[in-house]
PDB file of C-alpha atoms in Angstrom:
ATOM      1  CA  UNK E   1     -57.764 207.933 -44.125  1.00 50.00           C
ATOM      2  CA  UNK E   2     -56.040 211.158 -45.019  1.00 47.00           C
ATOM      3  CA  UNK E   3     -57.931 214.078 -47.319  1.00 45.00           C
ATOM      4  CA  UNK E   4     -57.010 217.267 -48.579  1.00 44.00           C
ATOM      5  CA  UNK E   5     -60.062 218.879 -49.601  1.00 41.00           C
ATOM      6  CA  UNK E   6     -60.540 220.625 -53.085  1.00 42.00           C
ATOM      7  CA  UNK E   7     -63.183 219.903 -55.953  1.00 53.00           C
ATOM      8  CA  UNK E   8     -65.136 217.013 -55.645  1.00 73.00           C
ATOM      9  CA  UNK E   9     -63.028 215.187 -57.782  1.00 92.00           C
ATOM     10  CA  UNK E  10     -62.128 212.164 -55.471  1.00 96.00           C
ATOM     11  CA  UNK E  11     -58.629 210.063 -56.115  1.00 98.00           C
ATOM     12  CA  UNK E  12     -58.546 207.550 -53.720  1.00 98.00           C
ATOM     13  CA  UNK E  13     -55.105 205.557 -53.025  1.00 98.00           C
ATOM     14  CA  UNK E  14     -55.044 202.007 -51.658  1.00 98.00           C
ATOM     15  CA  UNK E  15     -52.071 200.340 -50.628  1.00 98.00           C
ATOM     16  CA  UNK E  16     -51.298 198.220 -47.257  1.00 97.00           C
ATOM     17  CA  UNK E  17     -47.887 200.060 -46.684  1.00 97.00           C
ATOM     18  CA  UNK E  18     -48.796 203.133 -45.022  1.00 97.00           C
ATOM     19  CA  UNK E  19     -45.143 204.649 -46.506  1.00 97.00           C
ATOM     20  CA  UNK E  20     -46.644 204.271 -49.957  1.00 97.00           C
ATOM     21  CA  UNK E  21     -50.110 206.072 -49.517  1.00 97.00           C
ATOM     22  CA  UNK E  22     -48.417 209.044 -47.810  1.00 98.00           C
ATOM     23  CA  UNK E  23     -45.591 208.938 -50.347  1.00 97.00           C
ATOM     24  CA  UNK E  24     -48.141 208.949 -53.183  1.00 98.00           C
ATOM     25  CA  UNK E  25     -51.028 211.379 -51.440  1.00 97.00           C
ATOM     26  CA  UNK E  26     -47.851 213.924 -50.844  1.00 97.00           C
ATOM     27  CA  UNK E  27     -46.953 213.357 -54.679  1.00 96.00           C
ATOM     28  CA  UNK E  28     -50.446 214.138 -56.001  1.00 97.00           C
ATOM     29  CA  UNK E  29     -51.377 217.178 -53.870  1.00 93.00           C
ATOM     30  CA  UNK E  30     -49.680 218.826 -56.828  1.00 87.00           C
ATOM     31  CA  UNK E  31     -52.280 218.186 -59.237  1.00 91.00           C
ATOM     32  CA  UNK E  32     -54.738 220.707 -58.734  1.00 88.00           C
ATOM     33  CA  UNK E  33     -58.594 220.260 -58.401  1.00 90.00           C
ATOM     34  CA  UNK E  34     -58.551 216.519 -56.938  1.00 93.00           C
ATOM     35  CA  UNK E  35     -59.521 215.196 -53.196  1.00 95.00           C
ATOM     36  CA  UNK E  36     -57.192 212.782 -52.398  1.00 97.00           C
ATOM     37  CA  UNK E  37     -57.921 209.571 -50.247  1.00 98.00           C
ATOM     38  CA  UNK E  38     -55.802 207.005 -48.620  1.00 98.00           C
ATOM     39  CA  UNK E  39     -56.593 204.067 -47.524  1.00 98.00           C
ATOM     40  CA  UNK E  40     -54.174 201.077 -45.651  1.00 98.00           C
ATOM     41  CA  UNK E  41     -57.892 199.066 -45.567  1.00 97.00           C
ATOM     42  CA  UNK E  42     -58.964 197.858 -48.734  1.00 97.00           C
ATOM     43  CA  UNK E  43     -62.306 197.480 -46.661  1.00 96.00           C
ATOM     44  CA  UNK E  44     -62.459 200.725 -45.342  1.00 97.00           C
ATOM     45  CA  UNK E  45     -61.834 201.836 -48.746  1.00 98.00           C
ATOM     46  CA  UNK E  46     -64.653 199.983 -50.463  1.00 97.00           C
ATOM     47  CA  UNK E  47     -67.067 201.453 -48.049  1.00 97.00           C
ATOM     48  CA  UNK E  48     -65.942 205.046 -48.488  1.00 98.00           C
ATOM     49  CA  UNK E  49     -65.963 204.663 -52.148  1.00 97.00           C
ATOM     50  CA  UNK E  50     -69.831 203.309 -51.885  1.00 96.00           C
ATOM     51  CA  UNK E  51     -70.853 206.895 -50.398  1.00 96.00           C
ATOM     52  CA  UNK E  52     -68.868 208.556 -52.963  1.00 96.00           C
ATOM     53  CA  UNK E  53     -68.779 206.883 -56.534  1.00 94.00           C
ATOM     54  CA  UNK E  54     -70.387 209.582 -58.201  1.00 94.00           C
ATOM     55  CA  UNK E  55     -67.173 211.862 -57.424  1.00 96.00           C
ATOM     56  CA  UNK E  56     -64.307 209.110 -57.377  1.00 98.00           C
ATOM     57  CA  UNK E  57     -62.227 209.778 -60.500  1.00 97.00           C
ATOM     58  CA  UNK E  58     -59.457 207.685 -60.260  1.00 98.00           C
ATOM     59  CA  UNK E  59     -58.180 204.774 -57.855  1.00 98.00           C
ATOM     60  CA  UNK E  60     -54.935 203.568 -57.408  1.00 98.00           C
ATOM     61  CA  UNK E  61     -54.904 200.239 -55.495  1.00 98.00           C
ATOM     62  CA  UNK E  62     -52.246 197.517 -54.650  1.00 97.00           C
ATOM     63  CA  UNK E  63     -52.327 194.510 -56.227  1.00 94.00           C
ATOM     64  CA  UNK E  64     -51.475 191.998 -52.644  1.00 93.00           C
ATOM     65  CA  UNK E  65     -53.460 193.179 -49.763  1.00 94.00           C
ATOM     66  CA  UNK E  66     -55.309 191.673 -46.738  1.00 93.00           C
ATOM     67  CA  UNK E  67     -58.860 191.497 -46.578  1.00 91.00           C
ATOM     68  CA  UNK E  68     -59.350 192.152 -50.529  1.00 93.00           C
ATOM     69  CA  UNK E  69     -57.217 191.682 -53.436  1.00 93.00           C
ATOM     70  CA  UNK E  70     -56.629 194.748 -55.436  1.00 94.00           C
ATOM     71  CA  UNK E  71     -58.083 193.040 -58.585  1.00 93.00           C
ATOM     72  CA  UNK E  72     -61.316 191.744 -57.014  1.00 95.00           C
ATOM     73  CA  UNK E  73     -61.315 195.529 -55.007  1.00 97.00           C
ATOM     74  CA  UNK E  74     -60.689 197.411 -58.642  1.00 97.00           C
ATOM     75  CA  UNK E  75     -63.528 194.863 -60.085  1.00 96.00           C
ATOM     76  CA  UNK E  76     -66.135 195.674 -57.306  1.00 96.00           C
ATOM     77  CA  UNK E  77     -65.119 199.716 -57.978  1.00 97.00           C
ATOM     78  CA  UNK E  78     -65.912 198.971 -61.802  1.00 96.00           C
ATOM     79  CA  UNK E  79     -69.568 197.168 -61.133  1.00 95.00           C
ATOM     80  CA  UNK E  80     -70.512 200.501 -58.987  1.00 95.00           C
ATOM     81  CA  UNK E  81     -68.848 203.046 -61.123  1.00 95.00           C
ATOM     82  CA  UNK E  82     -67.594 201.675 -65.241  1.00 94.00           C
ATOM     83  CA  UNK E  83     -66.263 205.538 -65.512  1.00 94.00           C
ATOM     84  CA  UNK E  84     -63.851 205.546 -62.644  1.00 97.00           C
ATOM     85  CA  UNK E  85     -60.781 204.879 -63.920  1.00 97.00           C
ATOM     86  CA  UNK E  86     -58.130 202.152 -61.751  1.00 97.00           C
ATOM     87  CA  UNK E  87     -54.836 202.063 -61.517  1.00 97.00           C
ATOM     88  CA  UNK E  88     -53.084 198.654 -60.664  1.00 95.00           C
ATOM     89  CA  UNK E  89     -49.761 198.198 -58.682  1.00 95.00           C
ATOM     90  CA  UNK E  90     -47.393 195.824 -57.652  1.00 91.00           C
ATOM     91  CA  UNK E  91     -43.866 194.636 -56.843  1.00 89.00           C
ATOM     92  CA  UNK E  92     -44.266 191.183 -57.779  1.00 83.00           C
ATOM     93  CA  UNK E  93     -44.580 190.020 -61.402  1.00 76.00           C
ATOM     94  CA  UNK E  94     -47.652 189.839 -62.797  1.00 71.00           C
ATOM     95  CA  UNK E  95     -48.630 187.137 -65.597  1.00 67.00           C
ATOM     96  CA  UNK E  96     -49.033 189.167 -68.795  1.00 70.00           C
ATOM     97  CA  UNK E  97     -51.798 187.011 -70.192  1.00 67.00           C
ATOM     98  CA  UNK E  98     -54.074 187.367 -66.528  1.00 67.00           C
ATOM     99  CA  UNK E  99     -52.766 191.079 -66.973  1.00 67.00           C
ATOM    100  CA  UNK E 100     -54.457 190.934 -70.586  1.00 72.00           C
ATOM    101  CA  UNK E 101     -57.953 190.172 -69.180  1.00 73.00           C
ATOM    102  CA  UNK E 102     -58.358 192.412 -66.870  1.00 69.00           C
ATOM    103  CA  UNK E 103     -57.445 195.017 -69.288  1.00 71.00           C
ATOM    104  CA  UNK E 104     -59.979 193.416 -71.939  1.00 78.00           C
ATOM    105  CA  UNK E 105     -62.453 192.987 -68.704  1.00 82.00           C
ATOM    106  CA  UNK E 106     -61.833 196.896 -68.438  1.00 86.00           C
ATOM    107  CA  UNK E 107     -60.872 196.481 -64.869  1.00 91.00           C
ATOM    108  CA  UNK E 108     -57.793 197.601 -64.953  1.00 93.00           C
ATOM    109  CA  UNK E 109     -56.725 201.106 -67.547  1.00 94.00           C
ATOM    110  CA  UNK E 110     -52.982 201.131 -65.940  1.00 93.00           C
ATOM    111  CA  UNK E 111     -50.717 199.213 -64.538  1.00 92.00           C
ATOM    112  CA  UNK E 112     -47.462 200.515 -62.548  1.00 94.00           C
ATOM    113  CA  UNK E 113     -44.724 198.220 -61.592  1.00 92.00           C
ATOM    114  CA  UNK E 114     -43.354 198.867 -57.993  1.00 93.00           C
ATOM    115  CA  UNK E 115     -40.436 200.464 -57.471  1.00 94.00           C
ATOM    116  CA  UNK E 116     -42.557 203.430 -58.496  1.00 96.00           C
ATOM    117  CA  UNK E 117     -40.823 206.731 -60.056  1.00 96.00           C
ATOM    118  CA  UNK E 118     -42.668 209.561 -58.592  1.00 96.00           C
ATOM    119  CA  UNK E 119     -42.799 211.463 -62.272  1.00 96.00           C
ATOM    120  CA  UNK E 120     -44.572 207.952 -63.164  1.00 96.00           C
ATOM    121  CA  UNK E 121     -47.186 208.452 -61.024  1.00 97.00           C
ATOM    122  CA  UNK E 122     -47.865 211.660 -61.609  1.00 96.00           C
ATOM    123  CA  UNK E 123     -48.017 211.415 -65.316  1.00 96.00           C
ATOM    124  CA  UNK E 124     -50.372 208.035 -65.131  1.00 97.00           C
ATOM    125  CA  UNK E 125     -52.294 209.639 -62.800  1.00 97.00           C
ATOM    126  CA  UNK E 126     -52.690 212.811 -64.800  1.00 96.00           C
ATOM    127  CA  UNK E 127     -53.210 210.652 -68.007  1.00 96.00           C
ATOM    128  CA  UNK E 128     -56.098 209.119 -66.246  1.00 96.00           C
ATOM    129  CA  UNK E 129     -57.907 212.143 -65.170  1.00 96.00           C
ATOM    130  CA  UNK E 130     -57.716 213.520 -69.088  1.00 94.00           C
ATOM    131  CA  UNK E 131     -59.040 209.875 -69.820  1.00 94.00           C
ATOM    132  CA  UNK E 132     -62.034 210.198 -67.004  1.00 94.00           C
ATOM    133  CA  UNK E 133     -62.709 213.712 -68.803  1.00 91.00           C
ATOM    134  CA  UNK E 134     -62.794 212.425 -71.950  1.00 91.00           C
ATOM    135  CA  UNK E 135     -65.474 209.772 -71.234  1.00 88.00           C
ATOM    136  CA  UNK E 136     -67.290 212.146 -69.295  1.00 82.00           C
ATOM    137  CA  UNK E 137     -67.781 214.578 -72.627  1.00 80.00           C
ATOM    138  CA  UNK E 138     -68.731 211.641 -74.554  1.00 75.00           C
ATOM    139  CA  UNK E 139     -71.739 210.980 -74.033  1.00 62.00           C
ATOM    140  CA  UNK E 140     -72.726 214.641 -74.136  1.00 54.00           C
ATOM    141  CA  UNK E 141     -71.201 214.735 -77.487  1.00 54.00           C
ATOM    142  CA  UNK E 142     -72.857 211.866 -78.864  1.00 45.00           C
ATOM    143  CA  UNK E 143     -76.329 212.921 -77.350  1.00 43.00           C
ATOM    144  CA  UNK E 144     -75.618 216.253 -79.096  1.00 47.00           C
ATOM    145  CA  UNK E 145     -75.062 215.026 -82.434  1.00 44.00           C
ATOM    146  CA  UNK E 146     -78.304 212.867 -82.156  1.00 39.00           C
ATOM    147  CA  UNK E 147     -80.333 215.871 -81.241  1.00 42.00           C
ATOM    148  CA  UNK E 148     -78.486 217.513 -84.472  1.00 42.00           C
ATOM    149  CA  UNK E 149     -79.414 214.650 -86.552  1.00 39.00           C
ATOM    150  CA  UNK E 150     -83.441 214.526 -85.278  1.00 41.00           C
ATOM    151  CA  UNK E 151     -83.539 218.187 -86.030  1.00 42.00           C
ATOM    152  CA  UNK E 152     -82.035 217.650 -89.453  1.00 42.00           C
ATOM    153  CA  UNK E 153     -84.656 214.873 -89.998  1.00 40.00           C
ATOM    154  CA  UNK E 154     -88.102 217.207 -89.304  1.00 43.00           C
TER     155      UNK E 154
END
């Protein structure tokens, strides 16, 4: 596991290749505000995300891996946290229709196909933190508008 510390905005990367984590951690550090993770374990990972999914933001997580797939890892991340947003990656094809449900299942809000462009990445990656925003002022906007509406009622 690798951080560099800055908000507690966590984006954790998961990937067995330990070339692709650092590749991708080295990539992000130039988004600003973000604590980035990396993981080789999808294991390790799951635990580390368990202490932490109030501040996880954003995963990124390999599709093959030992231990844990990256679809039933990204589906355990979405029954602990439904805001944190997952990327999926792979080299090998992936079945559009499977692809599909996980999408509909809202495990999955990306999906990159290995080789990875590092401008790619970035711009998913920032894509999905203005997405994780987003959500986040939601609910307070909704919850402000009924307060609006219950005062407009009296």
């Amino acid at each position: 596991m690798n951080t560099d510390n800055s908000r507690n905005r966590i984006v954790g990367i998961v990937d067995d290749d330990l070339d692709i984590v650092n590749l991708f951690r080295d990539a992000l550090t130039a988004i600003s505000e973000v604590t980035i993770h990396t993981f080789t374990d999808p294991i390790l990972a799951m635990e580390h995300f368990q202490i932490n999914e109030d501040a996880y933001v954003l995963i990124i997580s390999d599709l093959k891996m030992p231990g844990l797939s990256g679809i039933e890892f990204l589906r355990k991340v979405k029954q602990k946290n439904k805001f944190t947003r997952t990327i999926l990656m792979t080299a090998f094809d992936i079945n559009d229709k499977l692809f599909r449900n996980y999408t509909k299942e809202k495990i999955i809000d990306a999906f990159l196909q290995k080789p990875i462009k590092i401008n790619d990445l970035i711009n998913e990656v920032e894509t999905q933190l203005c997405s994780y925003e987003a959500q986040q002022e939601a609910p307070a906007q909704v919850s402000q508008q009924s307060k609006k509406f219950d005062y407009e009622l009296l």
